[in-house]
C-alpha cells in the first residue's frame, strides 16, 4: 500500500513530521515504569503514523474530539460508550484474542459485553435460567473438561442472554432478574439447563457510536448468542458465547464476536416432543450441545 505522504509530502515536510514523533517519544525517556513507557511510546508512534498516513485535517481532528466528548457525556454507571466504541472497532475482540492464547483444543473466548451481573441466582442441574423471560425454551447440555480430556467437577457456569425482544433484564423498567443464572457441573463434569433460544438484538445505538455505525453504513445488530463464563480453580476462566447455526447475522456481527468453533446447532423440536428431564413444554423448543474445554490456569 502506498502511504499518502509518500505521494504528497516533500522531504523537508517528512523530516519535520518525523522529528516531532521522535521528540514526543523521547519525552517518555525518564518514565520509571517500563511498561508505561512501552505503552505510551507505542501509542504515540501508532497515533502519529495514523495522522500522517490519512493526512488528518484540522476539521476532522476537531470532529473526532467532539465525538469523544459526546461518548464521555453519554457514559454513566449504566451506559459505557467507550467500551461500545472499542467493541465496534474490534479492539475489544483483539484484546481478548491476544489475552486468550490458543491452547490445545481449549474453547475459544469472545466478547464479554456490558450485560453481565454478579450474583445471579443458582439453579440446579436441569433447572430453568429464564426466570420468566419471554422466548422459545431451549435445553442446553454439555461437559466441561480440561485440555487433557479430564472431567472438571464443580466448574462454575454463569449464563446470561437477551429475551425474545432483544432486551436484557438490566434494560427492563423494573428490578426483575431474568435470563441469567449460574450452576455447577456434576462429578463427571456434566451440566444441563433450560434457557431460551437466542435471538438477534442491536447493541445500544442511540448515541455517538450508533451514529458512527449509521454514517458508515454498518448495522448495530449482534448475531443471536447465549453468554457463558466458565471457571474452575485449576483453569483459565473462559468468557464466551455460543451462536446459532443458520443465523443470517453470523457474518456481520457488530462487535466481531463470532468464531466458527462457537457456532452450534440449535435443533428445533416440534410441538409435542417430550423433554428429557420432565418439564412440560406446550409449544416448540430447541436443544443444543456445547462441550467446553478449559485451558490450564496461566496458559
Ligand atoms: C453483548 O453481547 O451483550 C454485547 C456485546 C458488546 C456490545 C454490546 C452488547
Ligand atoms: Fe449479549
Tab-separated table of N, CA and C in Angstrom, residues 18-79:
chain	number	residue	atom	x	y	z
A	18	UNK	N	8.699	13.628	11.176
A	18	UNK	CA	9.417	12.558	11.896
A	18	UNK	C	10.125	13.107	13.126
A	19	UNK	N	10.651	14.316	13.002
A	19	UNK	CA	11.332	14.926	14.159
A	19	UNK	C	10.349	15.086	15.312
A	20	UNK	N	9.115	15.452	14.996
A	20	UNK	CA	8.102	15.634	16.054
A	20	UNK	C	7.800	14.295	16.741
A	21	UNK	N	7.630	13.240	15.938
A	21	UNK	CA	7.348	11.925	16.530
A	21	UNK	C	8.451	11.569	17.519
A	22	UNK	N	9.719	11.721	17.082
A	22	UNK	CA	10.839	11.316	17.939
A	22	UNK	C	10.906	12.171	19.196
A	23	UNK	N	10.570	13.451	19.060
A	23	UNK	CA	10.614	14.347	20.221
A	23	UNK	C	9.556	13.925	21.253
A	24	UNK	N	8.356	13.589	20.763
A	24	UNK	CA	7.300	13.178	21.701
A	24	UNK	C	7.691	11.844	22.352
A	25	UNK	N	8.227	10.924	21.554
A	25	UNK	CA	8.647	9.628	22.114
A	25	UNK	C	9.709	9.853	23.195
A	26	UNK	N	10.686	10.743	22.918
A	26	UNK	CA	11.772	10.990	23.898
A	26	UNK	C	11.243	11.600	25.190
A	27	UNK	N	10.060	12.264	25.141
A	27	UNK	CA	9.518	12.896	26.348
A	27	UNK	C	9.180	11.834	27.412
A	28	UNK	N	9.144	10.558	26.998
A	28	UNK	CA	8.863	9.484	27.968
A	28	UNK	C	10.136	8.786	28.450
A	29	UNK	N	11.310	9.323	28.042
A	29	UNK	CA	12.581	8.661	28.390
A	29	UNK	C	12.760	8.480	29.886
A	30	UNK	N	12.275	9.455	30.665
A	30	UNK	CA	12.530	9.346	32.107
A	30	UNK	C	11.378	8.666	32.851
A	31	UNK	N	10.448	8.115	32.113
A	31	UNK	CA	9.344	7.384	32.764
A	31	UNK	C	9.930	6.145	33.453
A	32	UNK	N	9.700	6.015	34.751
A	32	UNK	CA	10.371	4.942	35.503
A	32	UNK	C	9.685	3.590	35.364
A	33	UNK	N	8.430	3.626	34.961
A	33	UNK	CA	7.701	2.362	34.795
A	33	UNK	C	7.891	1.901	33.340
A	34	UNK	N	8.660	0.813	33.127
A	34	UNK	CA	8.988	0.418	31.741
A	34	UNK	C	7.755	0.045	30.918
A	35	UNK	N	6.770	-0.561	31.581
A	35	UNK	CA	5.556	-0.956	30.835
A	35	UNK	C	4.785	0.285	30.387
A	36	UNK	N	4.707	1.276	31.296
A	36	UNK	CA	4.007	2.512	30.927
A	36	UNK	C	4.747	3.207	29.775
A	37	UNK	N	6.088	3.170	29.857
A	37	UNK	CA	6.865	3.797	28.775
A	37	UNK	C	6.570	3.097	27.443
A	38	UNK	N	6.538	1.758	27.489
A	38	UNK	CA	6.268	0.999	26.261
A	38	UNK	C	4.873	1.324	25.712
A	39	UNK	N	3.876	1.350	26.621
A	39	UNK	CA	2.503	1.629	26.180
A	39	UNK	C	2.397	3.023	25.566
A	40	UNK	N	3.019	4.004	26.218
A	40	UNK	CA	2.860	5.389	25.760
A	40	UNK	C	3.644	5.670	24.481
A	41	UNK	N	4.867	5.156	24.396
A	41	UNK	CA	5.634	5.438	23.173
A	41	UNK	C	5.039	4.681	21.983
A	42	UNK	N	4.522	3.468	22.240
A	42	UNK	CA	3.856	2.720	21.161
A	42	UNK	C	2.620	3.469	20.684
A	43	UNK	N	1.859	3.991	21.638
A	43	UNK	CA	0.655	4.744	21.288
A	43	UNK	C	1.022	5.975	20.452
A	44	UNK	N	2.054	6.692	20.889
A	44	UNK	CA	2.461	7.907	20.163
A	44	UNK	C	2.867	7.547	18.732
A	45	UNK	N	3.674	6.504	18.585
A	45	UNK	CA	4.136	6.142	17.226
A	45	UNK	C	2.963	5.754	16.320
A	46	UNK	N	2.036	4.939	16.856
A	46	UNK	CA	0.908	4.499	16.014
A	46	UNK	C	-0.049	5.651	15.725
A	47	UNK	N	-0.269	6.492	16.726
A	47	UNK	CA	-1.192	7.618	16.541
A	47	UNK	C	-0.644	8.606	15.511
A	48	UNK	N	0.636	8.912	15.633
A	48	UNK	CA	1.234	9.830	14.662
A	48	UNK	C	1.263	9.205	13.266
A	49	UNK	N	1.533	7.909	13.217
A	49	UNK	CA	1.556	7.242	11.903
A	49	UNK	C	0.183	7.338	11.252
A	50	UNK	N	-0.865	7.177	12.063
A	50	UNK	CA	-2.235	7.274	11.539
A	50	UNK	C	-2.513	8.687	11.018
A	51	UNK	N	-2.179	9.684	11.836
A	51	UNK	CA	-2.452	11.081	11.451
A	51	UNK	C	-1.720	11.415	10.154
A	52	UNK	N	-0.479	10.949	10.061
A	52	UNK	CA	0.324	11.260	8.872
A	52	UNK	C	-0.167	10.454	7.674
A	53	UNK	N	-0.561	9.219	7.912
A	53	UNK	CA	-0.976	8.343	6.815
A	53	UNK	C	-2.255	8.864	6.153
A	54	UNK	N	-3.259	9.200	6.969
A	54	UNK	CA	-4.530	9.646	6.369
A	54	UNK	C	-4.510	11.153	6.101
A	55	UNK	N	-3.419	11.843	6.419
A	55	UNK	CA	-3.306	13.323	6.313
A	55	UNK	C	-4.537	13.950	6.968
A	56	UNK	N	-4.668	13.690	8.268
A	56	UNK	CA	-5.834	14.154	9.035
A	56	UNK	C	-5.962	15.675	8.958
A	57	UNK	N	-7.155	16.168	8.608
A	57	UNK	CA	-7.351	17.618	8.558
A	57	UNK	C	-7.687	18.141	9.965
A	58	UNK	N	-7.496	19.428	10.167
A	58	UNK	CA	-7.814	20.004	11.482
A	58	UNK	C	-9.309	19.898	11.769
A	59	UNK	N	-10.112	20.011	10.724
A	59	UNK	CA	-11.564	19.876	10.907
A	59	UNK	C	-11.930	18.447	11.347
A	60	UNK	N	-11.265	17.453	10.747
A	60	UNK	CA	-11.524	16.064	11.145
A	60	UNK	C	-11.055	15.810	12.577
A	61	UNK	N	-9.906	16.397	12.919
A	61	UNK	CA	-9.408	16.251	14.309
A	61	UNK	C	-10.445	16.835	15.277
A	62	UNK	N	-10.979	18.016	14.940
A	62	UNK	CA	-11.967	18.683	15.784
A	62	UNK	C	-13.238	17.811	15.916
A	63	UNK	N	-13.649	17.216	14.792
A	63	UNK	CA	-14.841	16.356	14.805
A	63	UNK	C	-14.596	15.125	15.689
A	64	UNK	N	-13.391	14.583	15.610
A	64	UNK	CA	-13.059	13.421	16.440
A	64	UNK	C	-13.110	13.798	17.923
A	65	UNK	N	-12.605	14.968	18.266
A	65	UNK	CA	-12.635	15.398	19.676
A	65	UNK	C	-14.081	15.585	20.131
A	66	UNK	N	-14.909	16.152	19.260
A	66	UNK	CA	-16.326	16.334	19.637
A	66	UNK	C	-17.009	14.967	19.801
A	67	UNK	N	-16.676	14.028	18.935
A	67	UNK	CA	-17.242	12.669	19.030
A	67	UNK	C	-16.865	12.028	20.376
A	68	UNK	N	-15.586	12.122	20.741
A	68	UNK	CA	-15.135	11.509	22.006
A	68	UNK	C	-15.766	12.223	23.198
A	69	UNK	N	-15.936	13.539	23.078
A	69	UNK	CA	-16.577	14.293	24.165
A	69	UNK	C	-18.009	13.794	24.358
A	70	UNK	N	-18.711	13.567	23.258
A	70	UNK	CA	-20.091	13.069	23.359
A	70	UNK	C	-20.122	11.650	23.936
A	71	UNK	N	-19.116	10.845	23.595
A	71	UNK	CA	-19.032	9.495	24.205
A	71	UNK	C	-18.908	9.642	25.719
A	72	UNK	N	-18.136	10.622	26.167
A	72	UNK	CA	-17.977	10.850	27.607
A	72	UNK	C	-19.280	11.311	28.234
A	73	UNK	N	-19.979	12.215	27.567
A	73	UNK	CA	-21.202	12.773	28.158
A	73	UNK	C	-22.319	11.738	28.303
A	74	UNK	N	-22.377	10.771	27.391
A	74	UNK	CA	-23.474	9.787	27.468
A	74	UNK	C	-23.110	8.632	28.417
A	75	UNK	N	-21.847	8.578	28.824
A	75	UNK	CA	-21.393	7.479	29.690
A	75	UNK	C	-21.762	7.748	31.145
A	76	UNK	N	-22.352	6.732	31.791
A	76	UNK	CA	-22.616	6.824	33.240
A	76	UNK	C	-22.459	5.418	33.819
A	77	UNK	N	-23.005	5.167	35.024
A	77	UNK	CA	-22.766	3.836	35.599
A	77	UNK	C	-23.577	2.740	34.910
A	78	UNK	N	-24.510	3.106	34.011
A	78	UNK	CA	-25.277	2.078	33.281
A	78	UNK	C	-24.869	1.986	31.807
A	79	UNK	N	-24.328	3.063	31.272
A	79	UNK	CA	-24.027	3.132	29.841
A	79	UNK	C	-22.549	3.448	29.662
